Coordinates of C-alpha atoms in Angstrom, one line a residue:
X1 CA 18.6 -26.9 -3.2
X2 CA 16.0 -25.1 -1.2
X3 CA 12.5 -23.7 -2.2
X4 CA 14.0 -20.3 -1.6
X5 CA 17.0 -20.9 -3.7
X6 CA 14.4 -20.4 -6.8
X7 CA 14.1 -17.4 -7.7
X8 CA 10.4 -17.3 -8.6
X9 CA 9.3 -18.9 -5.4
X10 CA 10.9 -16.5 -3.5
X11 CA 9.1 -13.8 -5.9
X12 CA 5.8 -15.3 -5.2
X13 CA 6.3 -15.5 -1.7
X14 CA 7.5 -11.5 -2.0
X15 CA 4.6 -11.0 -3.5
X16 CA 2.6 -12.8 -1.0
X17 CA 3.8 -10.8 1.5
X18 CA 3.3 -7.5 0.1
X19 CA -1.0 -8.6 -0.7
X20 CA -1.5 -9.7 2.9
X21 CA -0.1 -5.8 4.4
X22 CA -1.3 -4.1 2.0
X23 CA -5.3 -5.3 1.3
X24 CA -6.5 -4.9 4.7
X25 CA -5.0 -1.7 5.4
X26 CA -6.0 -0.2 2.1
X27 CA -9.8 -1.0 3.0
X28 CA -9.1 1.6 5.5
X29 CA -7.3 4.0 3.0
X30 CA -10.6 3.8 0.5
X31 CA -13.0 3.9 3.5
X32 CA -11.4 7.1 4.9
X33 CA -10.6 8.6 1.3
X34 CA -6.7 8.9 2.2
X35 CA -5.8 7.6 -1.5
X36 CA -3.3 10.6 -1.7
X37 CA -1.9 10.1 1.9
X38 CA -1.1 7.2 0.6
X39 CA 0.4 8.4 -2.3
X40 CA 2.7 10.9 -0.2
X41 CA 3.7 8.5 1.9
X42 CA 5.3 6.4 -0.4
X43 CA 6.9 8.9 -3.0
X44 CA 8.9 10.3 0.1
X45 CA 10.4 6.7 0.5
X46 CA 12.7 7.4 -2.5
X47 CA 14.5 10.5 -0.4
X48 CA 14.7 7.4 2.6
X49 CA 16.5 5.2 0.2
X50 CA 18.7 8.1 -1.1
X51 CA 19.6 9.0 3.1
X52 CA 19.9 5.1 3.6
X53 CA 22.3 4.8 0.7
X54 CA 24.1 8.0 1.5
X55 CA 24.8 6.7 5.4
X56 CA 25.3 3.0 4.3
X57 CA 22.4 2.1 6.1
X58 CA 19.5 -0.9 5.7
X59 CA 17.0 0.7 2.7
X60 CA 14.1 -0.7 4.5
X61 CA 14.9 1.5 7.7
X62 CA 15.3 4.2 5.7
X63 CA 12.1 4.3 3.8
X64 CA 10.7 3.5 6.9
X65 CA 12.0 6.7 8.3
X66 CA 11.0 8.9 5.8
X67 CA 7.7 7.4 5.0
X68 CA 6.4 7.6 8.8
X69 CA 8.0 11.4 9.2
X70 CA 5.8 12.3 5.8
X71 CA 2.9 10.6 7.0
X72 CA 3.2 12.3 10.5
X73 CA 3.9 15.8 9.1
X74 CA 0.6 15.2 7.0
X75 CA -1.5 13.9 9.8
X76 CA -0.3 17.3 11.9
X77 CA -0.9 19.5 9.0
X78 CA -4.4 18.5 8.6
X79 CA -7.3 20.0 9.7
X80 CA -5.2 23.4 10.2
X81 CA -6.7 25.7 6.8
X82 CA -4.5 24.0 4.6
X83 CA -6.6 22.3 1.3
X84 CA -6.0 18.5 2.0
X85 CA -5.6 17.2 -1.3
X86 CA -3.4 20.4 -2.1
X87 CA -1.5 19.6 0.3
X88 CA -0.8 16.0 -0.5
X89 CA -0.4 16.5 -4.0
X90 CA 2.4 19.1 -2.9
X91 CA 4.2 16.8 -0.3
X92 CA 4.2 14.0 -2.6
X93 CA 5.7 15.6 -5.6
X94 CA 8.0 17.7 -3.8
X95 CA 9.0 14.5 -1.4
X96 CA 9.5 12.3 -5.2
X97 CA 11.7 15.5 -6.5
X98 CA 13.2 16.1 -3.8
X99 CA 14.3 12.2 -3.5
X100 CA 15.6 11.9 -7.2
X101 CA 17.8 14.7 -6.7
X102 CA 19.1 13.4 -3.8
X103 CA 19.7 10.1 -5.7
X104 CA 21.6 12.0 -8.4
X105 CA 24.3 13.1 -5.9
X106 CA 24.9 9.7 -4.9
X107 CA 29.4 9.5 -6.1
X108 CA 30.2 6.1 -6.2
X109 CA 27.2 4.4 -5.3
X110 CA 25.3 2.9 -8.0
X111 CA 21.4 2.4 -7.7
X112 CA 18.9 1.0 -10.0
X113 CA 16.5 4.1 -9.7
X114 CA 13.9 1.9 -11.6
X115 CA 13.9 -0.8 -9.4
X116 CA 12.9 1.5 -6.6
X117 CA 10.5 3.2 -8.7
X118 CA 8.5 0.5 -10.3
X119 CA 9.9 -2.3 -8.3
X120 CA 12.3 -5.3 -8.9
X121 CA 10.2 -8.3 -7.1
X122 CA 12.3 -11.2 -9.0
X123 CA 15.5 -9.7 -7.6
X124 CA 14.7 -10.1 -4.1
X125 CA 16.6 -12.1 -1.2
X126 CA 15.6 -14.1 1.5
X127 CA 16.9 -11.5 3.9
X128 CA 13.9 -9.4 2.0
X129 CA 11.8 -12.0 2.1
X130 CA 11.9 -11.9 6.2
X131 CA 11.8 -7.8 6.1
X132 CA 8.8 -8.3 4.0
X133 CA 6.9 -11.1 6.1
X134 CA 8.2 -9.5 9.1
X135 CA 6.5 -6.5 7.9
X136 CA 3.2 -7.7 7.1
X137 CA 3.0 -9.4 10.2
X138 CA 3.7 -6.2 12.2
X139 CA 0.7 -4.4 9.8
X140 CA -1.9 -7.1 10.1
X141 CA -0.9 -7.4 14.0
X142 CA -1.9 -3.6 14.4
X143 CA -5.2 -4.0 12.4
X144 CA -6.4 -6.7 14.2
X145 CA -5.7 -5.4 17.1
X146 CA -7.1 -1.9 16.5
X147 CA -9.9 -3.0 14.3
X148 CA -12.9 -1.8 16.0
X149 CA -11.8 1.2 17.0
X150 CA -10.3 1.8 13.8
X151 CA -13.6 0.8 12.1
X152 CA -15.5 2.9 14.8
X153 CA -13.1 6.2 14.4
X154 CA -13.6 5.8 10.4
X155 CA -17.7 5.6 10.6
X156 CA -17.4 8.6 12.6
X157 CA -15.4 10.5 15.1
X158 CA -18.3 12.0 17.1
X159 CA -19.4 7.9 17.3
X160 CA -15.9 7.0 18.5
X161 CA -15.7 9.7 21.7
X162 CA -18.7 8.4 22.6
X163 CA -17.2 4.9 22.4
X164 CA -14.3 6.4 24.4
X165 CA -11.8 5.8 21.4
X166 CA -9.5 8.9 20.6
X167 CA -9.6 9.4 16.6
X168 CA -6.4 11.1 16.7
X169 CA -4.7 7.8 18.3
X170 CA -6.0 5.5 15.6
X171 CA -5.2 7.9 13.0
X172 CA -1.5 7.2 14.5
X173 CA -2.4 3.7 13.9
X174 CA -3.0 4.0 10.2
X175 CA 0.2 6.2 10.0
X176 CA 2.3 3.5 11.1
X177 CA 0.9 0.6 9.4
X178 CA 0.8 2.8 6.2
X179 CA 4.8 3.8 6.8
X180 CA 5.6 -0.4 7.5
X181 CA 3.2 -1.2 4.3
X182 CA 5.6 1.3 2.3
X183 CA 8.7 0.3 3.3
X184 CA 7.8 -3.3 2.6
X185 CA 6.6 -3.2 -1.1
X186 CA 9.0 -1.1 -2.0
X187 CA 11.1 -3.9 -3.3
X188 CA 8.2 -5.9 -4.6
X189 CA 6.3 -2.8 -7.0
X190 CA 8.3 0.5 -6.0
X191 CA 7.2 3.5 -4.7
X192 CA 4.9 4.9 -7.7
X193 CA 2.5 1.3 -7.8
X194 CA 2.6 1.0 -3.8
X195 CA -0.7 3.2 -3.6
X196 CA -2.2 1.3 -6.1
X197 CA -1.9 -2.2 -4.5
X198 CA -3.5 -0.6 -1.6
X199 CA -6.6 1.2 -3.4
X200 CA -7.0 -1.1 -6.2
X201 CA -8.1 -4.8 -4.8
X202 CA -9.8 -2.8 -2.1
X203 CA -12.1 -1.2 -4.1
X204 CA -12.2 -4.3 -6.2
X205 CA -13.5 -6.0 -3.5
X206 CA -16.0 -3.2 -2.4
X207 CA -18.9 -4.9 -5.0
X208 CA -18.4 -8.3 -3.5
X209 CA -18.8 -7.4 0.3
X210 CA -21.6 -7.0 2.5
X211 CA -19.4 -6.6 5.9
X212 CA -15.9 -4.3 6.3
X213 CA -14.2 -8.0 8.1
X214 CA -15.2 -9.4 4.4
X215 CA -14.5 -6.5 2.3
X216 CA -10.6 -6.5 4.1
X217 CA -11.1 -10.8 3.6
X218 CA -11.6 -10.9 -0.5
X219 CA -9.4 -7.7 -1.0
X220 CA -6.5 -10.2 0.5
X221 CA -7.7 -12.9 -1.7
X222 CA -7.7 -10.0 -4.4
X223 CA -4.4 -8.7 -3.8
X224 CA -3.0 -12.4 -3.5
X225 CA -4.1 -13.3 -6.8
X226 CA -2.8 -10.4 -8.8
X227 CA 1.0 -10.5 -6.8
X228 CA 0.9 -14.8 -8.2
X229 CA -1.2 -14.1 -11.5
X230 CA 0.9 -10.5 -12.4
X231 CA 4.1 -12.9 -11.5
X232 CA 3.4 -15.5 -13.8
X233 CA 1.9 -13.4 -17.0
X234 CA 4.9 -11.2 -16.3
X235 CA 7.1 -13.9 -16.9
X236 CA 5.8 -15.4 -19.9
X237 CA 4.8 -12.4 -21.5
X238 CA 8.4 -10.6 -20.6
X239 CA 6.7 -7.1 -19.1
X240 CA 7.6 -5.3 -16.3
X241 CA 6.3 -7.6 -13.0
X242 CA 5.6 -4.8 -10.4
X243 CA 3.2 -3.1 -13.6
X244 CA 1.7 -6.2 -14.4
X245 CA 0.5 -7.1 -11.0
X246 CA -1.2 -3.7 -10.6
X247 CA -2.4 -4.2 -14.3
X248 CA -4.5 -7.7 -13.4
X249 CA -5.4 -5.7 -9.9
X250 CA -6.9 -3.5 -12.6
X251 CA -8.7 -5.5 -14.5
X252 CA -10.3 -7.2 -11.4
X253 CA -11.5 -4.1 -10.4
X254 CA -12.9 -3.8 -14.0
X255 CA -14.3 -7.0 -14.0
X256 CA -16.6 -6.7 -10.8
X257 CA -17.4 -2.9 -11.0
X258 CA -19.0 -4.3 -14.1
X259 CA -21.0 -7.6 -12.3
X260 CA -22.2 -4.9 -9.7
X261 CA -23.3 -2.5 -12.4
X262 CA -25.1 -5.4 -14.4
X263 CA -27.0 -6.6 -11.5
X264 CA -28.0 -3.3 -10.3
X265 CA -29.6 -2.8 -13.4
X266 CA -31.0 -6.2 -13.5
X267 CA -32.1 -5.3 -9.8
X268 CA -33.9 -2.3 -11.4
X269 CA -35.5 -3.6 -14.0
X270 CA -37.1 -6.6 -11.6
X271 CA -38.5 -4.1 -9.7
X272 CA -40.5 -2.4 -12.5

């Protein structure tokens, strides 16, 4: 018997894999304020799985699909009169709708419709296991590659011509890595929780960093410890796991918005 043939290591190892894509990239999410790109991104992913299902297809490729053309139809829509957070919050509900009717037409096939929603992470395979890592690899290859111009475009796009980095490209960037990030944690928390893992242990980690290289460093640690901490209090306490991990995401972000709030008042007071 393997390591992988347990069932919880290959959950923590899931779950590993979905923290390491999804912290460093979601630094960029709260930096730019794209918490409801996000959030449209991965609510289309359910009308990807319905298409995957519906052509007997690989899920993952088809919440890739789906994912990327929503986040590229809302990177070409911006900027052109339309209200951006009107906008998202119309593509993502009408992309989740849209999806669960699609699901419902499904003959024959039968789906778990909550797994996808609020993920299954202690059903997954090895063969997920390798989508996943593969995956995160990709994402955290593309950030580090494109991290100083990304950083650069994000400070500011006037900054970034005169750096002779096109904002639009690295916008492209983001829209990619956000579609892989997507299409990997789908399994792991489902499509509602995805944009949480992404905002949630970044801005946890916002108090505790001085730098953006070790803001993106402790949200991985963040993110890394609620995917094995959510796993484990899931499992003895018998709640949902992809909930749980976003709840103890939570209550990180509690815990140090608090510390920074403490000390800035402590800060204030000193200097009276």
């Amino acid at each position: 018997m393997t390591l992988l043939d347990d069932f919880m290591m290959r959950a923590a190892l899931a779950g590993l894999g979905v923290a390491l894509a999804a912290a460093p990239l979601g630094c960029f999410v709260v930096w730019r304020r794209m918490a409801y790109f996000g959030d449209a991104t991965a609510h289309a992913a359910i009308l990807g799985v319905a298409l995957a299902l519906a052509f007997s297809t690989s899920v993952f490729i088809g919440a890739l699909a789906v994912s990327l053309a929503m986040a590229m139809t809302v990177s070409a829509l911006s900027g052109r009169g339309f209200a951006m957070d009107t906008l998202l919050g119309v593509l993502a509900h009408s992309a989740l709708a849209f999806g669960l009717v699609a699901v419902s037409f499904l003959s024959g096939v039968r789906i778990d419709l909550m797994a996808y929603l609020f993920g299954d992470i202690l059903a997954v395979s090895v063969g997920d296991i390798a989508v996943i890592w593969g995956g995160a690899a990709l994402v955290v290859g593309l950030v580090l590659w494109r991290w100083q111009a990304l950083l650069t475009a994000t400070l500011s796009t006037d900054l970034a011509y005169a750096a002779g980095i096109n904002p639009r490209r690295e916008q492209l960037v983001l829209t990619l890595a956000l579609a892989l990030v997507v299409a990997v944690a789908i399994k792991v928390v489902g499509v509602l929780l995805i944009a949480a893992m992404l905002i949630v242990p970044a801005a946890a980690a916002r108090p505790l960093a001085g730098t953006p290289e070790r803001m993106a460093a402790i949200a991985t640690v963040i993110a890394a410890i609620s995917a094995l901490g959510g796993l484990g209090a899931s499992f003895r306490l018998d709640t949902p796991t992809g909930p749980t991990i976003v709840c103890l995401a939570a209550l990180i972000f509690a815990a140090t918005s608090l510390a920074d709030s403490m000390l800035a008042r402590q800060r204030g007071s000193s200097a009276r």
